[in-house]
Every structure is written in structure tokens, then in C-alpha cells.
CSV table of C-alpha atoms and ligand atoms in Angstrom, one decimal:
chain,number,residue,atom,x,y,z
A,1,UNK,CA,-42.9,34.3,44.7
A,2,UNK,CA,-44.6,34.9,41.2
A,3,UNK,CA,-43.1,32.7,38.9
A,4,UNK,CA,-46.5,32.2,36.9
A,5,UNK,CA,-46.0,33.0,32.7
A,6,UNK,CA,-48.4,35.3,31.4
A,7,UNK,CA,-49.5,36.1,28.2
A,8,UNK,CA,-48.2,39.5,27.2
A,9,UNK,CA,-50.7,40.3,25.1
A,10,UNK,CA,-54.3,39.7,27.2
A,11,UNK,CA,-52.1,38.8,30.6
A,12,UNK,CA,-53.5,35.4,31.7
A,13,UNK,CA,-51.4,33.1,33.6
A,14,UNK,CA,-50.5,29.6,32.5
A,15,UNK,CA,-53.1,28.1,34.7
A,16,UNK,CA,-55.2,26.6,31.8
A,17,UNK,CA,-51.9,26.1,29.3
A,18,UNK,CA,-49.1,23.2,29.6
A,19,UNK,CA,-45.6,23.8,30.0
A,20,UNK,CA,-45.3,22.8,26.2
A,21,UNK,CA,-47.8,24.9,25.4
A,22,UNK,CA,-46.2,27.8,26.7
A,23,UNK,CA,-42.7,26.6,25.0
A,24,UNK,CA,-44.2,26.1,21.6
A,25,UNK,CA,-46.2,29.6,21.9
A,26,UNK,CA,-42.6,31.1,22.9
A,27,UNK,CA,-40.6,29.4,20.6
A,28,UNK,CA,-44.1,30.4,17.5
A,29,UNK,CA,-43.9,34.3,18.6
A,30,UNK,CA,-40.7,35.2,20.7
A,31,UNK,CA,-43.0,35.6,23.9
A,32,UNK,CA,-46.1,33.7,25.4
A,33,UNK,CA,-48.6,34.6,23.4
A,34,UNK,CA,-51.9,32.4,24.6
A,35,UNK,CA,-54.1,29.9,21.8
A,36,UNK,CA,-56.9,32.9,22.1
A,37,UNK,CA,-54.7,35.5,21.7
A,38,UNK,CA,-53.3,33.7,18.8
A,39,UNK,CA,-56.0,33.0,17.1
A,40,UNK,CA,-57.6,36.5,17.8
A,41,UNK,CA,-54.7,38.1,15.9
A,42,UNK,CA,-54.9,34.9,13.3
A,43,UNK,CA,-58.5,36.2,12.4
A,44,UNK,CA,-57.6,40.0,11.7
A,45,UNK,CA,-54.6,39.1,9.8
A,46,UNK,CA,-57.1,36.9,7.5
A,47,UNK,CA,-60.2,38.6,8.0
A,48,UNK,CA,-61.5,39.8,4.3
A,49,UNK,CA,-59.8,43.9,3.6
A,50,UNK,CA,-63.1,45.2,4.4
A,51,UNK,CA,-64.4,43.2,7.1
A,52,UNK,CA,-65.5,45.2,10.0
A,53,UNK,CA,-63.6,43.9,13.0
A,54,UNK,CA,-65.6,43.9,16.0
A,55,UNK,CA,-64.7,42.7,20.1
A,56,UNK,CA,-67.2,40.3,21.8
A,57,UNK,CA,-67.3,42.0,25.1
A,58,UNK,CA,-69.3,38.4,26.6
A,59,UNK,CA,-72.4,41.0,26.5
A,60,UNK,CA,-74.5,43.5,24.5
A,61,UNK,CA,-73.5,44.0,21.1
A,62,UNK,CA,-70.4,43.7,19.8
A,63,UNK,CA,-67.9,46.5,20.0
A,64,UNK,CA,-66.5,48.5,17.3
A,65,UNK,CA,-62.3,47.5,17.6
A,66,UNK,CA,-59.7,50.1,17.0
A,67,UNK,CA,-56.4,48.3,16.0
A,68,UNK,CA,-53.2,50.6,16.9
A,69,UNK,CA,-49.3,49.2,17.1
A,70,UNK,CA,-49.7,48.9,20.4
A,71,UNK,CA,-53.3,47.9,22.1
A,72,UNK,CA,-56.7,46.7,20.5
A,73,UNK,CA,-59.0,49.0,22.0
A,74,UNK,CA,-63.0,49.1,22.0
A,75,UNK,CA,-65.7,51.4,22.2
A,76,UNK,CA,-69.1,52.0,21.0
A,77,UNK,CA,-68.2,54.8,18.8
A,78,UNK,CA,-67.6,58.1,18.7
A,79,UNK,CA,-70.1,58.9,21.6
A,80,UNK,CA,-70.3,61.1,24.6
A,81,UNK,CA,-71.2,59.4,27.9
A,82,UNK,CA,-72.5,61.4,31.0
A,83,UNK,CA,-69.1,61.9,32.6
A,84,UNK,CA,-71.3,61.1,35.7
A,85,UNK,CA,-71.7,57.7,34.4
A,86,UNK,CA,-70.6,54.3,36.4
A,87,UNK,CA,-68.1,52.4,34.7
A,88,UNK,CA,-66.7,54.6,31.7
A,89,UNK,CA,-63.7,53.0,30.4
A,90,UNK,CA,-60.4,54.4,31.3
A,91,UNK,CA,-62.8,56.0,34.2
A,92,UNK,CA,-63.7,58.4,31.8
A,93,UNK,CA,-60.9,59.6,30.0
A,94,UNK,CA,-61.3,61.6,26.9
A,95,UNK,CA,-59.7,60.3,23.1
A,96,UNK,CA,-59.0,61.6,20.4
A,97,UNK,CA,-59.1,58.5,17.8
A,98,UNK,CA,-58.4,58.4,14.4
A,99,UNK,CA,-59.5,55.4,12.6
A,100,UNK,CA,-59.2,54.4,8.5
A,101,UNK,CA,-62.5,53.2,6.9
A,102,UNK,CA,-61.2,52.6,3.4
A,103,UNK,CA,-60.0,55.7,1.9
A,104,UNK,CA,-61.8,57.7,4.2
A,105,UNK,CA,-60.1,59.0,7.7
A,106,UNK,CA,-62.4,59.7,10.7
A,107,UNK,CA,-61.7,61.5,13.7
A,108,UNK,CA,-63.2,61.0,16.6
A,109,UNK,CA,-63.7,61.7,20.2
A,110,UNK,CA,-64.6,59.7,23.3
A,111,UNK,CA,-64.7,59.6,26.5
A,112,UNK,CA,-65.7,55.7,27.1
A,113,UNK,CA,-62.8,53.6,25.5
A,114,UNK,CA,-62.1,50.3,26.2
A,115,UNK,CA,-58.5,48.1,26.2
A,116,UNK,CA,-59.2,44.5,25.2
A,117,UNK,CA,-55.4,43.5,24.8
A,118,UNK,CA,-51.7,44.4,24.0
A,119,UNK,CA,-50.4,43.6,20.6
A,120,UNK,CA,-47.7,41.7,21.1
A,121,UNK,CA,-44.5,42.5,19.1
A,122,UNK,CA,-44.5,39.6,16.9
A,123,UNK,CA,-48.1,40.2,15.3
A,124,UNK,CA,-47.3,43.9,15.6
A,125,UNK,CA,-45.2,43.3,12.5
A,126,UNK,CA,-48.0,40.9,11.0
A,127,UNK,CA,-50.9,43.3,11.5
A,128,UNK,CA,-48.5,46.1,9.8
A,129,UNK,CA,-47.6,43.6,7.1
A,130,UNK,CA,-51.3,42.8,6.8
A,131,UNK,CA,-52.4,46.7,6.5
A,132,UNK,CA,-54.5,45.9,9.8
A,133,UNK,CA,-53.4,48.7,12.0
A,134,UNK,CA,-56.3,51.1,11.3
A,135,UNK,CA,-56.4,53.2,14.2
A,136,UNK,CA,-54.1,56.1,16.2
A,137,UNK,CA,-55.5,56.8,19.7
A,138,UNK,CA,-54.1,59.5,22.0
A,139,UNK,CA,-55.4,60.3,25.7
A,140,UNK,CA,-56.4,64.6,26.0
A,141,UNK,CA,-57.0,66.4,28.9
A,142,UNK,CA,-60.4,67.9,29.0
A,143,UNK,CA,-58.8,71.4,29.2
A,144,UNK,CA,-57.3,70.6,26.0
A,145,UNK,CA,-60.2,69.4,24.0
A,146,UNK,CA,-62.1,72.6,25.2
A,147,UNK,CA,-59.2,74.8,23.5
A,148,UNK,CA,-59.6,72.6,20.3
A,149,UNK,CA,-63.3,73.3,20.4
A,150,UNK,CA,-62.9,76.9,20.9
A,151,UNK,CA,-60.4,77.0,18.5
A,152,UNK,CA,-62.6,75.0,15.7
A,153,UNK,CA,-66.2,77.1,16.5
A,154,UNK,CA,-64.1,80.0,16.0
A,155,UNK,CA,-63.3,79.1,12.5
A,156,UNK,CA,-67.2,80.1,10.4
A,157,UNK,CA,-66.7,77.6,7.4
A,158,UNK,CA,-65.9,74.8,10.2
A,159,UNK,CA,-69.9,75.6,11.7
A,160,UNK,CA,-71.9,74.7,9.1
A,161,UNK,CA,-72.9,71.1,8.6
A,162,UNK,CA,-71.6,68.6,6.2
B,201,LIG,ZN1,-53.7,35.8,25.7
């Protein structure tokens, strides 16, 4: 039997927090949200307005985040992989992402996006207070984003650079 409390927003178990830890965390955010999540969310909520948030993956360079109401996602921006590719995030799936940078709104498209964690309910009211939430993602078939692209070439003002 599972009894085990796990964070709901990056899904750890209790194993490295007390029982009081989890009961203050509970009792701080309405569900057990861990000391690293905390302070995760802690740091975009107080992070400068245009600070560039960016996940520590443990390797590489850091990743461009993408803060939504419900997940903070990763990727390394808005890049085609080689579909053929080992280890594409969501196995490959493609994204449409749009992000805020300022005033200005990019769209985007991947097909190597990353989850680092949930946003728990609690600090999804914070990061909406906080004007944090920056990015919409949505998951497109492949089909799809060909009809979008055949729809866009077919339109002449949309084929000239900008
Ligand atoms: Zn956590």
C-alpha cells in the first residue's frame, strides 16, 4: 500500500522531508508542496520584471522556462530537432508556444519540450498576482501544423522576411 506524500508540484515522496515538514508545507500552501519547489516558485515571484528565468537541467546550459498556469515547461527554444532524434521531450511532440518577452509576443514551435514541474494551485494564484505566467503551450498534431503551414505560405505578404 502507497501511503507515501508527494509533492504535487515536482512529485517526490516524503523520503528526505519530516512529518512536520510536510504538515507545515500543507498547512503554508493547502497541499505538500516540497522546500525546492517552494523556493523555486519563491524565486520567480521575486525574480527582477525582466529577469530571464531559466531551468538548470543538472547539465549543459541552462534552459529557456516557459511559465503557464499549469506546468513550467523547458526547451532550448524555438528549434526543430531531427524527429529521428533519441530523447526528444514529450517523445517528440510538436508545440505551438506562445511566450511574452516584454511587450512583444512570440510564437513559436517545437518539437522538443520539456516538463520540469506542476504549478501547484497555491502559487498558481501568486505567479498570476506576480504577472509571472508568461507562456500558453498547446500540443498539435503534425497534420495540423502542416495545414497551418500551407495555409501561411499561401498568404504572399506572410513570405517575405521580416
Ligand atoms: Zn517539489
Amino acid at each position: 500500500m502507497d501511503n507515501l506524500t508527494y509533492c504535487v508540484a515536482c512529485g517526490w515522496g516524503k523520503g528526505s522531508a519530516s512529518l512536520l515538514e510536510i504538515k507545515q508545507q500543507e498547512a503554508k500552501h493547502g497541499d505538500y508542496v516540497c522546500i525546492n519547489c517552494e523556493e523555486f516558485f519563491e524565486s520567480i515571484i521575486n525574480a527582477a520584471k525582466d529577469e530571464a528565468i531559466a531551468i538548470n537541467k543538472g547539465y549543459g546550459l541552462p534552459c529557456e522556462a516557459l511559465i503557464t498556469d499549469n506546468n513550467i515547461y523547458y526547451f532550448d527554444g524555438p528549434i526543430i530537432e531531427d524527429p529521428k532524434k533519441d530523447s526528444l521531450g514529450f517523445g517528440g511532440c510538436w508545440f505551438l508556444i506562445t511566450k511574452k518577452y516584454g511587450e512583444i509576443r512570440k510564437v513559436m514551435v517545437t518539437n522538443n519540450l520539456w516538463r520540469d514541474r506542476r504549478v501547484p494551485a497555491a502559487y498558481r494564484i501568486k505567479l498570476q498576482q506576480a504577472g509571472r505566467i508568461d507562456s500558453i503551450v498547446v500540443g498539435i498534431e503534425r497534420q495540423e501544423l502542416a495545414k497551418c503551414k500551407t495555409l501561411l505560405n499561401s498568404i504572399p505578404y506572410l513570405q517575405q522576411e521580416v
